[in-house]
């Protein structure tokens, strides 16, 4: 069923913008879907406590129902209402990193429906710092369950045009404000077990966590994927994700090794996903995704670059491999999922 999707542009004029928030809040309270910007990527929101509304998210995205959703909140009171147990580590991390690109997994309270947790006894909670997201949560009066606002499996949206392309006609409203800054989704840390574990890397790194709460582990699924039959503990862990239509393969090695490998596979008519400044040296159709060694720059551009591959109509893509530390770990994590874990050591 096609719906008429309202696209509303944030103007910076308080009176005009209030009308947008009022309409969006009305839609959310009525069980509808609203896409909105955050500091990481655009999210697709519904009332987190409305089972029918959250089911609409899965339907609009074509998202597997065992893939949990993140609940977005605007104040600390919500943390205690949504979780049955708030450990000291959660309070320390909230004080340091909230509002911001951090999602914490805690034991859920009874008000949280199983439909947004993938059937798990935990809930993923985040307090976004983006002004539009924060204002929408406050003015709507609901906790907002929101995965990224894209067709499931495709690169996450960092521009309103990405959301319009993927979801127009499937959702009620898109709030457009292209001030998404970080470019990759929030870091997810599981605090429901004895030793905190990072389930999805993002802007907040392992080293940053350990400065605040001590020892933190990294779930092996970040680089190896979730084994068959295992329920994912966090969004984006299990399935091929962030992928363009092309078959992407990550090549790990020097630029010279990368060029030699691509040249040796000329019969495939390949394209390249490379670092800034490398395209002109390769002699193949290329999309650049950020400066080598600069995780923040790569994160800001990676999803737009993956979408650009689709616009070029590429069939076979070889990608330069980023580092696997700091924010670059988040970029590597997104790329290996886009490549369905195809990595070649050169």
XYZ file of C-alpha atoms in Angstrom:
346
model
C 0.000 0.000 0.000
C 1.388 3.406 -0.996
C 1.008 6.324 1.407
C 1.477 10.019 0.752
C 4.808 10.942 2.328
C 5.134 14.482 3.694
C 8.612 15.952 3.220
C 9.170 18.869 5.610
C 12.351 20.965 5.583
C 13.677 22.377 8.862
C 14.127 26.119 8.266
C 15.580 27.450 11.516
C 12.457 29.602 11.914
C 10.978 28.508 15.274
C 7.339 29.129 14.293
C 7.646 27.183 11.038
C 9.659 24.380 12.602
C 7.193 24.031 15.495
C 4.501 23.200 12.929
C 6.732 20.394 11.627
C 7.287 18.974 15.119
C 3.565 19.237 15.907
C 2.641 17.311 12.758
C 5.370 14.710 13.297
C 4.301 14.230 16.916
C 0.698 13.785 15.823
C 1.780 11.080 13.355
C 3.918 9.246 15.936
C 1.197 9.296 18.602
C -1.247 7.896 16.033
C 1.071 4.956 15.293
C 2.664 6.341 12.105
C 6.256 6.513 10.844
C 8.497 9.590 10.726
C 12.063 9.728 9.380
C 14.322 12.280 11.050
C 18.002 13.297 11.169
C 20.353 12.441 14.028
C 24.035 13.233 14.487
C 24.895 9.777 13.070
C 22.468 8.938 10.213
C 18.759 9.469 9.478
C 16.455 7.335 11.633
C 13.023 5.878 10.894
C 10.901 6.439 13.987
C 7.764 5.016 15.554
C 6.306 4.961 19.072
C 8.550 2.399 20.781
C 5.784 1.167 23.098
C 3.225 0.693 20.293
C 3.568 -2.863 18.950
C 1.637 -2.155 15.750
C 3.708 0.966 15.040
C 7.027 -0.840 15.424
C 5.759 -3.587 13.109
C 5.321 -0.878 10.460
C 9.048 -0.074 10.710
C 9.982 -3.663 9.853
C 7.487 -3.693 6.966
C 8.593 -0.341 5.488
C 12.282 -1.291 5.592
C 11.858 -4.963 4.701
C 13.806 -5.624 7.922
C 14.059 -9.081 9.572
C 11.962 -9.123 12.758
C 14.760 -10.630 14.869
C 16.879 -7.506 14.294
C 16.391 -5.314 17.440
C 15.489 -1.615 17.302
C 17.091 1.219 19.284
C 14.851 3.328 21.524
C 15.669 7.049 21.366
C 15.049 9.116 24.510
C 15.425 12.748 25.591
C 15.980 12.525 29.366
C 17.440 10.268 32.045
C 14.031 9.443 33.554
C 13.351 7.394 30.442
C 16.367 5.200 31.161
C 14.809 4.034 34.434
C 11.395 3.490 32.849
C 12.702 1.397 29.958
C 15.278 -0.622 31.912
C 14.705 -2.899 34.900
C 18.303 -2.502 36.040
C 20.542 0.553 35.508
C 24.136 -0.336 36.514
C 26.692 2.245 37.634
C 28.575 1.735 34.378
C 25.520 2.995 32.471
C 25.332 6.131 34.591
C 29.054 6.813 34.127
C 28.784 6.412 30.349
C 25.636 8.531 30.188
C 27.360 11.318 32.108
C 30.320 11.228 29.723
C 28.729 10.508 26.321
C 25.017 11.448 26.440
C 23.507 13.115 24.563
C 25.587 11.596 21.776
C 26.313 8.658 19.472
C 26.167 5.961 22.161
C 23.622 3.139 22.476
C 23.555 1.129 25.700
C 22.007 -2.324 25.983
C 20.370 -2.939 29.357
C 17.914 -5.407 30.845
C 14.467 -4.296 29.722
C 11.504 -3.332 31.859
C 8.036 -4.815 31.380
C 6.774 -1.795 29.415
C 9.162 -2.548 26.526
C 7.435 -4.827 23.999
C 9.284 -7.923 22.745
C 8.525 -6.750 19.205
C 11.348 -4.158 19.321
C 13.944 -6.291 21.142
C 14.154 -9.212 18.719
C 12.649 -11.340 21.492
C 15.576 -10.656 23.837
C 15.308 -9.644 27.483
C 17.338 -6.509 26.804
C 16.629 -3.114 25.281
C 18.929 -0.792 23.288
C 18.667 2.858 24.397
C 20.201 6.045 23.010
C 19.917 9.784 23.711
C 20.738 11.610 20.457
C 22.461 14.996 20.523
C 21.057 16.251 17.203
C 18.729 19.192 17.879
C 15.997 17.954 15.539
C 15.980 14.434 16.993
C 15.962 15.714 20.590
C 13.176 18.198 19.871
C 11.082 15.573 18.102
C 11.304 13.179 21.074
C 10.424 15.910 23.568
C 7.539 17.387 21.589
C 6.046 14.078 20.470
C 5.903 12.819 24.049
C 6.833 9.269 23.024
C 9.975 7.159 23.176
C 11.000 6.673 19.550
C 12.164 3.290 18.253
C 14.314 4.012 15.225
C 16.663 2.024 13.010
C 18.316 3.773 10.048
C 15.825 5.193 7.537
C 16.741 3.058 4.531
C 15.636 -0.090 2.778
C 17.051 -2.947 4.852
C 20.510 -4.007 3.670
C 21.237 -0.820 1.698
C 23.722 1.858 2.799
C 22.399 3.967 5.673
C 21.088 7.447 4.744
C 23.017 10.597 5.590
C 20.988 12.890 3.317
C 17.224 13.428 3.099
C 17.436 12.518 -0.609
C 18.600 9.017 0.395
C 15.526 8.584 2.614
C 13.201 9.908 -0.085
C 14.663 7.470 -2.627
C 14.295 4.454 -0.312
C 11.113 5.130 1.634
C 8.918 7.710 -0.106
C 5.432 6.222 -0.431
C 6.085 3.790 2.443
C 6.156 6.150 5.452
C 4.109 9.122 6.634
C 6.717 11.876 6.962
C 10.357 12.775 6.366
C 11.900 15.638 8.339
C 14.711 16.969 6.155
C 17.731 18.651 7.724
C 21.043 17.643 6.184
C 23.227 18.394 9.192
C 24.041 14.735 9.856
C 27.678 14.972 10.871
C 29.250 11.688 12.004
C 28.050 9.499 9.137
C 28.035 6.039 10.783
C 25.574 4.712 13.333
C 26.080 4.930 17.088
C 28.459 2.709 19.018
C 26.515 -0.068 20.769
C 27.789 -1.372 24.105
C 26.148 -4.235 25.985
C 25.997 -3.523 29.724
C 23.672 -6.420 30.561
C 26.579 -8.833 31.172
C 29.380 -8.709 33.747
C 32.013 -7.403 31.315
C 30.763 -4.680 28.954
C 31.049 -5.639 25.272
C 31.024 -3.488 22.144
C 28.511 -5.003 19.700
C 28.790 -2.328 16.999
C 31.720 0.086 16.634
C 31.099 3.775 16.062
C 32.341 7.237 16.938
C 32.901 6.292 20.601
C 35.790 3.836 20.660
C 36.971 1.042 22.963
C 39.753 3.276 24.274
C 37.245 6.029 25.133
C 35.051 3.568 27.036
C 37.977 2.129 28.990
C 38.983 5.576 30.220
C 35.567 5.789 31.918
C 34.595 2.260 33.017
C 37.695 0.058 32.718
C 37.857 -3.210 30.783
C 35.645 -3.518 27.696
C 35.622 -6.389 25.192
C 34.802 -6.389 21.473
C 32.277 -8.945 20.228
C 33.865 -11.220 17.564
C 30.776 -10.684 15.356
C 32.034 -7.155 14.615
C 34.595 -8.591 12.216
C 33.350 -12.166 11.696
C 29.543 -11.855 11.672
C 26.928 -13.705 13.719
C 26.805 -17.468 13.312
C 23.755 -19.070 11.670
C 20.862 -19.665 14.055
C 22.082 -17.101 16.595
C 19.759 -14.221 17.506
C 21.629 -10.912 17.023
C 22.065 -8.911 20.249
C 22.145 -5.572 18.453
C 21.104 -3.989 15.144
C 23.230 -4.772 12.111
C 25.167 -7.703 13.565
C 23.754 -10.624 11.613
C 22.815 -9.744 8.062
C 24.551 -8.478 4.946
C 24.218 -4.780 5.491
C 25.004 -1.357 4.068
C 25.462 -2.964 0.661
C 25.295 -1.422 -2.806
C 24.008 -3.583 -5.679
C 27.563 -4.327 -6.796
C 29.608 -7.266 -5.530
C 32.112 -5.617 -3.204
C 35.422 -7.195 -2.158
C 37.801 -5.621 0.366
C 41.489 -5.773 -0.564
C 43.900 -5.483 2.360
C 47.356 -4.249 1.420
C 49.333 -1.287 0.059
C 48.107 0.998 -2.714
C 50.583 -0.604 -5.143
C 49.276 -4.091 -4.315
C 45.702 -2.874 -4.657
C 46.331 -1.355 -8.107
C 48.143 -4.464 -9.316
C 45.265 -6.719 -8.199
C 42.594 -4.576 -9.848
C 44.633 -4.308 -13.070
C 45.003 -8.101 -13.091
C 41.206 -8.447 -13.053
C 40.526 -6.132 -15.974
C 38.276 -8.750 -17.566
C 35.726 -8.064 -14.789
C 35.473 -4.395 -15.796
C 35.910 -3.453 -12.130
C 35.349 -0.223 -10.242
C 37.184 0.945 -7.140
C 36.255 2.329 -3.742
C 39.423 4.124 -2.718
C 40.910 6.807 -0.508
C 40.900 10.513 -1.368
C 43.426 11.367 -4.088
C 43.844 7.799 -5.376
C 41.209 7.735 -8.142
C 43.345 9.521 -10.729
C 46.183 7.030 -10.184
C 44.059 3.932 -10.716
C 42.674 4.368 -14.222
C 39.353 2.699 -13.372
C 35.934 4.145 -12.468
C 36.356 5.112 -8.830
C 34.514 6.527 -5.844
C 36.643 7.991 -3.058
C 35.461 7.582 0.536
C 37.832 9.685 2.650
C 41.446 10.319 3.483
C 43.685 7.328 4.211
C 44.174 6.869 7.958
C 41.468 9.448 8.823
C 38.610 7.487 10.381
C 36.420 10.541 10.954
C 36.670 11.634 7.315
C 35.982 8.097 6.080
C 32.980 7.717 8.402
C 31.465 10.962 7.143
C 31.604 9.815 3.513
C 31.357 6.010 3.515
C 27.583 5.603 3.068
C 27.307 8.343 0.442
C 30.178 6.697 -1.420
C 28.531 3.255 -1.327
C 25.351 4.807 -2.730
C 27.413 6.528 -5.449
C 28.534 3.081 -6.655
C 24.883 2.279 -7.361
C 24.465 5.535 -9.273
C 27.428 4.535 -11.474
C 25.791 1.157 -12.077
C 28.907 -0.745 -10.995
C 28.835 -4.555 -10.983
C 32.198 -5.518 -9.444
C 33.868 -3.249 -6.899
C 37.239 -3.606 -5.190
C 37.586 -1.527 -2.025
C 40.632 -0.216 -0.187
C 40.726 -1.570 3.357
C 40.779 0.996 6.209
C 42.615 0.509 9.486
C 40.916 -1.525 12.209
C 41.367 0.788 15.190
C 39.637 3.863 16.606
C 36.854 5.233 14.407
C 38.358 3.376 11.424
C 37.126 0.151 13.070
C 33.549 1.400 12.541
C 34.270 2.038 8.855
C 35.879 -1.402 8.468
C 32.861 -2.984 10.158
C 30.461 -1.327 7.692
C 32.625 -2.237 4.697
C 32.990 -5.933 5.495
C 29.219 -6.161 5.836
C 28.754 -4.348 2.526
C 31.188 -6.911 1.089
C 29.388 -9.862 2.737
C 32.708 -10.558 4.552
C 34.752 -10.993 1.332
C 38.261 -9.830 2.315
C 41.430 -10.684 0.359
C 44.866 -10.275 1.949
C 47.268 -9.038 -0.728
